[in-house]
PDB file of C-alpha atoms in Angstrom:
ATOM      1  CA  MET A  57      95.180 129.800  66.130  1.00  0.00           C
ATOM      2  CA  LYS A  58      94.139 131.210  69.511  1.00  0.00           C
ATOM      3  CA  LYS A  59      94.711 134.774  68.334  1.00  0.00           C
ATOM      4  CA  THR A  60      93.524 134.491  64.713  1.00  0.00           C
ATOM      5  CA  CYS A  61      90.426 132.290  65.045  1.00  0.00           C
ATOM      6  CA  LYS A  62      87.267 132.749  67.050  1.00  0.00           C
ATOM      7  CA  ARG A  63      85.968 130.243  69.567  1.00  0.00           C
ATOM      8  CA  GLY A  64      84.591 127.090  67.925  1.00  0.00           C
ATOM      9  CA  ASP A  65      86.749 127.272  64.785  1.00  0.00           C
ATOM     10  CA  PHE A  66      88.838 124.255  63.803  1.00  0.00           C
ATOM     11  CA  ASP A  67      91.462 123.081  61.347  1.00  0.00           C
ATOM     12  CA  ASN A  68      91.833 119.493  60.233  1.00  0.00           C
ATOM     13  CA  TYR A  69      94.614 117.595  58.525  1.00  0.00           C
ATOM     14  CA  VAL A  70      94.156 114.183  56.938  1.00  0.00           C
ATOM     15  CA  CYS A  71      96.903 111.660  56.335  1.00  0.00           C
ATOM     16  CA  GLU A  72      95.356 109.581  53.563  1.00  0.00           C
ATOM     17  CA  GLU A  73      97.943 106.790  53.657  1.00  0.00           C
ATOM     18  CA  GLU A  74      97.234 105.973  57.304  1.00  0.00           C
ATOM     19  CA  SER A  75      93.604 107.239  57.329  1.00  0.00           C
ATOM     20  CA  VAL A  76      94.367 109.350  60.397  1.00  0.00           C
ATOM     21  CA  ILE A  77      92.841 112.763  60.979  1.00  0.00           C
ATOM     22  CA  ALA A  78      94.298 115.458  63.230  1.00  0.00           C
ATOM     23  CA  VAL A  79      91.991 118.238  64.411  1.00  0.00           C
ATOM     24  CA  ARG A  80      92.872 121.497  66.168  1.00  0.00           C
ATOM     25  CA  TRP A  81      89.845 123.121  67.773  1.00  0.00           C
ATOM     26  CA  ASN A  82      89.721 126.508  69.447  1.00  0.00           C
ATOM     27  CA  ASP A  83      87.842 126.370  72.776  1.00  0.00           C
ATOM     28  CA  ASN A  84      89.070 128.098  75.963  1.00  0.00           C
ATOM     29  CA  SER A  85      92.451 126.987  74.663  1.00  0.00           C
ATOM     30  CA  VAL A  86      93.531 125.197  71.511  1.00  0.00           C
ATOM     31  CA  VAL A  87      92.717 121.456  71.708  1.00  0.00           C
ATOM     32  CA  THR A  88      94.452 118.977  69.420  1.00  0.00           C
ATOM     33  CA  ASP A  89      93.082 115.467  68.879  1.00  0.00           C
ATOM     34  CA  MET A  90      93.847 112.629  66.471  1.00  0.00           C
ATOM     35  CA  SER A  91      91.654 109.735  65.412  1.00  0.00           C
ATOM     36  CA  ASN A  92      91.531 106.925  62.910  1.00  0.00           C
ATOM     37  CA  VAL A  93      87.858 106.174  63.682  1.00  0.00           C
ATOM     38  CA  THR A  94      85.882 109.406  63.395  1.00  0.00           C
ATOM     39  CA  GLY A  95      86.323 112.617  61.500  1.00  0.00           C
ATOM     40  CA  VAL A  96      85.215 116.221  61.793  1.00  0.00           C
ATOM     41  CA  HIS A  97      81.656 115.727  60.579  1.00  0.00           C
ATOM     42  CA  PRO A  98      78.945 115.670  61.855  1.00  0.00           C
ATOM     43  CA  LEU A  99      79.495 118.890  63.764  1.00  0.00           C
ATOM     44  CA  HIS A 100      78.013 119.026  67.259  1.00  0.00           C
ATOM     45  CA  LYS A 101      76.994 121.997  69.388  1.00  0.00           C
ATOM     46  CA  ALA A 102      78.748 122.647  72.693  1.00  0.00           C
ATOM     47  CA  LYS A 103      77.494 125.117  75.279  1.00  0.00           C
ATOM     48  CA  ARG A 104      80.146 127.473  76.626  1.00  0.00           C
ATOM     49  CA  TYR A 105      79.880 130.611  78.745  1.00  0.00           C
ATOM     50  CA  SER A 106      80.811 133.806  76.943  1.00  0.00           C
ATOM     51  CA  PHE A 107      82.199 136.553  79.165  1.00  0.00           C
ATOM     52  CA  THR A 108      81.626 139.180  76.496  1.00  0.00           C
ATOM     53  CA  GLU A 109      77.916 138.311  76.075  1.00  0.00           C
ATOM     54  CA  LYS A 110      77.425 137.280  79.737  1.00  0.00           C
ATOM     55  CA  LYS A 111      75.486 134.138  78.804  1.00  0.00           C
ATOM     56  CA  LYS A 112      75.931 130.597  77.487  1.00  0.00           C
ATOM     57  CA  ILE A 113      76.391 130.326  73.742  1.00  0.00           C
ATOM     58  CA  ASP A 114      76.512 127.402  71.300  1.00  0.00           C
ATOM     59  CA  ILE A 115      79.782 126.794  69.483  1.00  0.00           C
ATOM     60  CA  SER A 116      80.532 124.154  66.879  1.00  0.00           C
ATOM     61  CA  GLN A 117      82.451 121.084  68.011  1.00  0.00           C
ATOM     62  CA  PRO A 118      84.003 118.469  65.694  1.00  0.00           C
ATOM     63  CA  ASP A 119      82.894 114.850  66.075  1.00  0.00           C
ATOM     64  CA  VAL A 120      86.397 113.771  67.173  1.00  0.00           C
ATOM     65  CA  ILE A 121      86.326 116.120  70.171  1.00  0.00           C
ATOM     66  CA  HIS A 122      82.717 115.222  71.000  1.00  0.00           C
ATOM     67  CA  ASN A 123      83.502 111.482  71.067  1.00  0.00           C
ATOM     68  CA  TYR A 124      86.557 112.057  73.252  1.00  0.00           C
ATOM     69  CA  ASN A 125      84.555 114.118  75.766  1.00  0.00           C
ATOM     70  CA  CYS A 126      81.796 111.488  75.896  1.00  0.00           C
ATOM     71  CA  ASN A 127      84.187 108.572  76.505  1.00  0.00           C
ATOM     72  CA  MET A 128      86.970 110.037  78.649  1.00  0.00           C
ATOM     73  CA  GLY A 129      85.406 109.062  81.992  1.00  0.00           C
ATOM     74  CA  GLY A 130      87.358 105.797  82.352  1.00  0.00           C
ATOM     75  CA  VAL A 131      90.739 107.510  82.111  1.00  0.00           C
ATOM     76  CA  ASP A 132      89.713 110.163  84.630  1.00  0.00           C
ATOM     77  CA  GLN A 133      88.500 107.500  87.074  1.00  0.00           C
ATOM     78  CA  LEU A 134      91.739 105.544  86.716  1.00  0.00           C
ATOM     79  CA  ASP A 135      93.862 108.634  87.351  1.00  0.00           C
ATOM     80  CA  ASN A 136      91.744 109.558  90.373  1.00  0.00           C
ATOM     81  CA  ASN A 137      91.875 106.054  91.889  1.00  0.00           C
ATOM     82  CA  VAL A 138      95.625 105.775  91.401  1.00  0.00           C
ATOM     83  CA  SER A 139      96.286 109.237  92.837  1.00  0.00           C
ATOM     84  CA  ASN A 140      94.238 108.501  95.979  1.00  0.00           C
ATOM     85  CA  TYR A 141      96.478 105.630  97.158  1.00  0.00           C
ATOM     86  CA  ARG A 142      99.677 106.058  95.170  1.00  0.00           C
ATOM     87  CA  ILE A 143     102.710 104.060  96.254  1.00  0.00           C
ATOM     88  CA  ALA A 144     105.102 106.826  97.277  1.00  0.00           C
ATOM     89  CA  MET A 145     108.736 105.837  97.275  1.00  0.00           C
ATOM     90  CA  ARG A 146     111.675 107.982  96.303  1.00  0.00           C
ATOM     91  CA  SER A 147     114.378 106.502  94.173  1.00  0.00           C
ATOM     92  CA  LYS A 148     117.281 107.716  92.101  1.00  0.00           C
ATOM     93  CA  LYS A 149     116.700 104.924  89.625  1.00  0.00           C
ATOM     94  CA  LEU A 150     114.516 105.853  86.691  1.00  0.00           C
ATOM     95  CA  CYS A 151     112.796 102.475  86.499  1.00  0.00           C
ATOM     96  CA  MET A 152     111.343 102.539  90.042  1.00  0.00           C
ATOM     97  CA  PRO A 153     108.609 105.167  89.465  1.00  0.00           C
ATOM     98  CA  ILE A 154     107.565 103.326  86.306  1.00  0.00           C
ATOM     99  CA  LEU A 155     107.400  99.972  88.109  1.00  0.00           C
ATOM    100  CA  LEU A 156     105.456 101.462  91.018  1.00  0.00           C
ATOM    101  CA  TRP A 157     103.044 103.156  88.600  1.00  0.00           C
ATOM    102  CA  MET A 158     102.496  99.802  86.856  1.00  0.00           C
ATOM    103  CA  LEU A 159     101.837  98.183  90.244  1.00  0.00           C
ATOM    104  CA  ASP A 160      99.318 100.937  91.055  1.00  0.00           C
ATOM    105  CA  ILE A 161      97.560 100.377  87.725  1.00  0.00           C
ATOM    106  CA  ALA A 162      97.475  96.600  88.307  1.00  0.00           C
ATOM    107  CA  MET A 163      96.026  97.090  91.800  1.00  0.00           C
ATOM    108  CA  ASN A 164      93.355  99.428  90.432  1.00  0.00           C
ATOM    109  CA  ASN A 165      92.428  96.988  87.661  1.00  0.00           C
ATOM    110  CA  ALA A 166      92.274  94.089  90.153  1.00  0.00           C
ATOM    111  CA  TRP A 167      90.027  96.160  92.431  1.00  0.00           C
ATOM    112  CA  ARG A 168      87.699  96.982  89.518  1.00  0.00           C
ATOM    113  CA  LEU A 169      87.551  93.303  88.516  1.00  0.00           C
ATOM    114  CA  SER A 170      86.822  92.256  92.122  1.00  0.00           C
ATOM    115  CA  ARG A 171      83.901  94.677  92.218  1.00  0.00           C
ATOM    116  CA  ASN A 172      82.541  93.087  89.035  1.00  0.00           C
ATOM    117  CA  GLN A 173      82.781  89.679  90.747  1.00  0.00           C
ATOM    118  CA  GLY A 174      80.693  90.867  93.702  1.00  0.00           C
ATOM    119  CA  LEU A 175      83.348  91.762  96.318  1.00  0.00           C
ATOM    120  CA  GLN A 176      82.097  95.013  97.839  1.00  0.00           C
ATOM    121  CA  LEU A 177      85.284  96.602  99.195  1.00  0.00           C
ATOM    122  CA  ASP A 178      86.457 100.135  98.654  1.00  0.00           C
ATOM    123  CA  ASN A 179      89.856 100.757  97.066  1.00  0.00           C
ATOM    124  CA  LEU A 180      91.706 101.135 100.380  1.00  0.00           C
ATOM    125  CA  GLY A 181      90.057  98.049 101.895  1.00  0.00           C
ATOM    126  CA  PHE A 182      90.984  96.005  98.830  1.00  0.00           C
ATOM    127  CA  ARG A 183      94.615  97.151  98.985  1.00  0.00           C
ATOM    128  CA  ARG A 184      94.768  96.268 102.696  1.00  0.00           C
ATOM    129  CA  GLN A 185      93.327  92.818 102.003  1.00  0.00           C
ATOM    130  CA  VAL A 186      95.905  92.188  99.265  1.00  0.00           C
ATOM    131  CA  VAL A 187      98.782  93.291 101.516  1.00  0.00           C
ATOM    132  CA  GLN A 188      97.522  91.164 104.420  1.00  0.00           C
ATOM    133  CA  GLY A 189      97.277  88.155 102.111  1.00  0.00           C
ATOM    134  CA  LEU A 190     100.820  88.693 100.843  1.00  0.00           C
ATOM    135  CA  LEU A 191     102.150  89.105 104.385  1.00  0.00           C
ATOM    136  CA  GLN A 192     100.406  85.918 105.537  1.00  0.00           C
ATOM    137  CA  LYS A 193     101.869  83.948 102.664  1.00  0.00           C
ATOM    138  CA  TYR A 194     105.366  85.431 102.351  1.00  0.00           C
ATOM    139  CA  GLY A 195     105.929  87.622 105.405  1.00  0.00           C
ATOM    140  CA  ALA A 196     108.034  86.664 108.413  1.00  0.00           C
ATOM    141  CA  PRO A 197     106.984  87.820 111.874  1.00  0.00           C
ATOM    142  CA  PRO A 198     109.298  90.387 113.449  1.00  0.00           C
ATOM    143  CA  SER A 199     111.924  88.947 115.790  1.00  0.00           C
ATOM    144  CA  VAL A 200     111.302  91.654 118.410  1.00  0.00           C
ATOM    145  CA  PRO A 201     107.797  92.949 119.096  1.00  0.00           C
ATOM    146  CA  GLY A 202     107.165  96.593 118.389  1.00  0.00           C
ATOM    147  CA  PRO A 203     106.988  98.831 115.377  1.00  0.00           C
ATOM    148  CA  PHE A 204     110.761  98.806 114.765  1.00  0.00           C
ATOM    149  CA  PRO A 205     113.133  95.971 115.647  1.00  0.00           C
ATOM    150  CA  GLN A 206     115.627  96.915 118.366  1.00  0.00           C
ATOM    151  CA  ARG A 207     119.197  96.842 117.144  1.00  0.00           C
ATOM    152  CA  LYS A 208     122.233  96.468 119.324  1.00  0.00           C
ATOM    153  CA  LEU A 209     124.426  99.547 119.130  1.00  0.00           C
ATOM    154  CA  ARG A 210     127.957  99.095 117.896  1.00  0.00           C
ATOM    155  CA  THR A 211     130.505 101.202 119.731  1.00  0.00           C
ATOM    156  CA  SER A 212     134.274 101.310 119.726  1.00  0.00           C
ATOM    157  CA  VAL A 213     134.324 101.238 123.543  1.00  0.00           C
ATOM    158  CA  SER A 214     134.052  97.804 125.117  1.00  0.00           C
ATOM    159  CA  GLU A 215     131.126  96.964 127.388  1.00  0.00           C
ATOM    160  CA  THR A 216     133.361  96.407 130.433  1.00  0.00           C
ATOM    161  CA  SER A 217     134.981  99.826 130.062  1.00  0.00           C
ATOM    162  CA  ARG A 218     131.617 101.516 129.771  1.00  0.00           C
ATOM    163  CA  SER A 219     130.222  99.935 132.928  1.00  0.00           C
ATOM    164  CA  ASP A 220     133.364 100.177 135.107  1.00  0.00           C
ATOM    165  CA  PRO A 221     132.820 102.965 137.720  1.00  0.00           C
ATOM    166  CA  LYS A 222     136.594 103.354 138.346  1.00  0.00           C
ATOM    167  CA  ILE A 223     137.227 104.671 134.862  1.00  0.00           C
ATOM    168  CA  THR A 224     136.037 108.207 134.383  1.00  0.00           C
TER     169      THR A 224
END
């Protein structure tokens, strides 16, 4: 379609049993969208820059694509918020990235709900407050002060042999 059609052309396919429409639209690249709510018509005009004419031109845009572009802001905001403070943990188990992604999504949704309730914290401040609350409720203080607990080294040489000056 990219090679045979000009910019702004589209093809649509309708599945009448399910009342689903699939639209392929030629923009800078071929865009495919499906909907069971809207169709191709009414056609909208989209402004795009044409390198051949060196100016902005109007191209036709199906209603399905227009509605997607108007309402995609929530998904973009979610992806941006999650990517800013993603829980990064490597694992060989396939389920761990999925569970951590779900936790990131839940934290983002909780932050958005807290903002609707009047709590004016940024995303990082909210995450810190949640972690501090969890540590206060379930966390145990470290046994040795410092960033990492000091561990006693295990060696195969006894302590008396190591500290005896006669043995060299």
